[in-house]
Amino acid sequence: MGLGDKLPGGGSSKTTGGIFGPGSPTFLTSKIDAIVNWGRLNSLWPMPFGTACCAIEMMASAASNYDLARFGMERMSFSPRQADVLICAGRVPYKLAPVLRRIWDQMPQPKWAISMGACASSGGVFDVYSMVQGIDTIIPVDVYIPGCPPRPEGLIYGLMMIQEKIRQESLTRHFEHRAEDPATVARPRANEEEVVGLTGPFGNSTQQDALSTGASPRTDEEAPTDPLLG
Amino acid sequence: MSDSKSPLDAVEEGPASSDGGDSGAQASTGSPDDHPTVAALLEAFPDEVQRYRLNAGDQYVVWIRPDRSHEILAWLKNDPEHLYDMMSDVTGVDYGGGRPVEVVYQMYSTTHGLALRIRCPLPLDALEIDSVCDLWNSANWLEREVFDLFGVTFRDHPDLRRILMPDDYAEGYPLRKDFPLRGRFSRAEQTRRALNQDVERFYLAEDLGHGVPQEVESAPSPAALESGAPGAEREGEQG
Amino acid sequence: MATKTVEFGVGPGREMGPGGVGTPSPLAPFDIPEPDIGTERMLINIGPQHPATHGVLRLVCELDGETVTEVTPHIGYLHSSFEKLGEYRTWNQIVPLTDRMDYLAPLIYNCAYVMSVEKLMGIEVTERCKVVRVILMELDRIFGHLLWLGTTAIDVGAFTPFLYSFQQREKIYGLHEALTGARITTSATRVGGMMADLPDGWLDQLLDFLDNFPKTLAEVHRLLTGNQIHIGRTQGVGAISADDAINYGFTGPNLRAAGVPYDVRKDRPYYDYETYDFEVPVGEHGDCYDRYLCRMEEMRQSVRILHQAMARLPGGPINVEDPNISLPSKTDAMSDMESMIHHFKLITEGIPAPEGDCYMAIEASKGELGMYVVAEEGGTKPVRWRVRPPSFVNLSVIPKLAEGHLVSDLIMINASLDIVLGEIDR
């Protein structure tokens, strides 16, 4: 199944293949790959999932000074159904996480994700109760762009990295490239024990402590007695 | 500030120390006659006003008991000499350590140009106070936020539910001092709960609070507002 | 009527009180009746991911055809708990947090925050610092209004002003970067002064911008102000009376467009604003068109203030010359023991505050921005740092403004309020 199998030399079921054995690219498939990839990477339609300050830098990249249009990306697709690359620009709180996940799920293959900025990549300055510590706990990310916010040149560099990634894709290995393991979909990526161990309250940070001003000592040190928790 | 003082003099001499739960002590700086409302409040509600203070050079703060807070705030809004028609901010302060949570009202009068801060301390076992939404509509969302982040219930609020956190947020009230910065649940649990949220909540007519079709009225045009609406009288007053 | 079981959510009869006996746990499933879909009403959901909501805002609209009968805004999709974070940071460490709240006009927030802390501590900044902060605040007022102009025009369907305004914003980005090193997240102020004085040539760069900016503004004015399509989209849309505007907590250009001449710079002046010669535009009808006109005129008035501020900029130190507040210069800290000790204490401990609280209201580009800090005696971190966000209160009026209008008018009203979700959700 898939295009790769239908092409001469492609697909693992064929006995004939390229010089590296069955299933490897041949001259014809590599040319088709090149054309298809060239078409894809030069007309990416970004899905701007902009939340905060990074979104403003993303808008500045699309404006006339930095001009994403020269990459073929001026058509920002706000509908995920027609988008290729999701640019998550800005911090994502837990309230917004299911929305991001849903938008990602609504994007058809082939799709890529860019995590723009420190907050999307790792939570940034916001190691707090409400903030997702990196959207790669929610969706699979292809390129991370550091910065707070990254300059438009940084975003453009990240988009060029996506283009490079696309350039190296191959139709014969399409499903390998695109597979999303259903077991890890919509679940935290790290092992649960690791995550719990690393992120207990006041876990491993040198900065945080239980007292905010030093003048109001805590009385409640044990498990919360909040009535909402039952 | 006079020019002869160095910037830190005010810090060093400072007001007399007092902790948050102290009641009945008079202010050490500032006289109630400097601010007409403070003097009038002391006269009109002598039992409810706990104390007053001058902070930060020119800002008057008055502590009142929460029992008649609605009455006092309504008096402040309606009394012609005070007319605090703008409720700039409603917020809460939690000092921690079992001390009362204070609800803080920042008010401003556009007619008289006076600003005032009212604080109501609420004991932790009775975090309830009357809502002032019927007096100032700006208090609607502001009180919802205080409820969301501190757990203070506002009686007779038209729509008291969480505003910043998800509706089913189960970790507690974030801005309380006994709430850890990173939350009470592990990151894994928070992520799991987040992804299990229903993004389509509040999408049913019942959630919106009504299910009965009503008459549709079109929006009032500016001409209608200028003639016959209460706003027209205000324009005359304003001059 | 069919029922469905909902795992999480609200429904009739569910108490949201702080708890007690009889309050059902939010995790317990309960039944709510399905709506009877034989009516004329339709529910649509706008957002939170939507190009026209100016951020992650969710508007649930009940429509009768195209007419909005009720709209409920839902926020909190960008809640980053700035206020809680502030309780764990020293006074100067909070300044970078203020950039990220209103990222459209970061210098205003930087200035407002340190003004509030300085007022609490009784610190009087130098004359040069006052004028520089006025310059930066007015510059960022233009900055914020330019973005509003660009995005609102796009919402109406006019793409060109977006590009024009972003081109002008690039010049201001250049000014930000020359001063602080960062385009958006400037963190330019410190308690007692600024992170650095204006570099050489900065004022010339600013003058260059101010010479060219009015021409672009005039061009956008020609494109939009008399444009019949724009007028048709904005006049009479989202009108509010002056009384209602005050009662609902409107501030800033929204309030002034409704006819209330309340501007914090004029009524509760700070930093010698009473000595600057500028006018505050006040509208009549309180609709979207008046808000547009108010903001356009405010940009022109800000240019006036900037020229006056640049003319009166005094020399002298930019920071308060008190080693207990401002960091000593690097050469001093490296050579003089006392300066090194001051440096050490300031960095490791911070500046101790007196007990009390301070609410500093300033006129931000969006409205009355209030910075409220509460400190305990000797505290180097705030007990409570509260931001009174103008957009938060402005947005709460949308249900009243949009009722009876069409869906496209709802988008226009939302745009004309000039909201930024970073400060709404904090």
PDB file of C-alpha atoms in Angstrom, chain C residues 98 159-160 217 232 340 363 385:
ATOM      1  CA  THR C  98       5.768  42.794  33.117  1.00  0.00           C
ATOM      2  CA  PHE C 159      -5.086  44.402   4.538  1.00  0.00           C
ATOM      3  CA  THR C 160      -2.958  47.398   3.559  1.00  0.00           C
ATOM      4  CA  LEU C 217      -0.676  57.851   9.761  1.00  0.00           C
ATOM      5  CA  GLY C 232     -20.665  51.333   7.402  1.00  0.00           C
ATOM      6  CA  MET C 340      30.936  45.714  45.969  1.00  0.00           C
ATOM      7  CA  GLU C 363      -2.884  55.628  31.317  1.00  0.00           C
ATOM      8  CA  TRP C 385       1.403  41.924  43.143  1.00  0.00           C
TER       9      TRP C 385
END
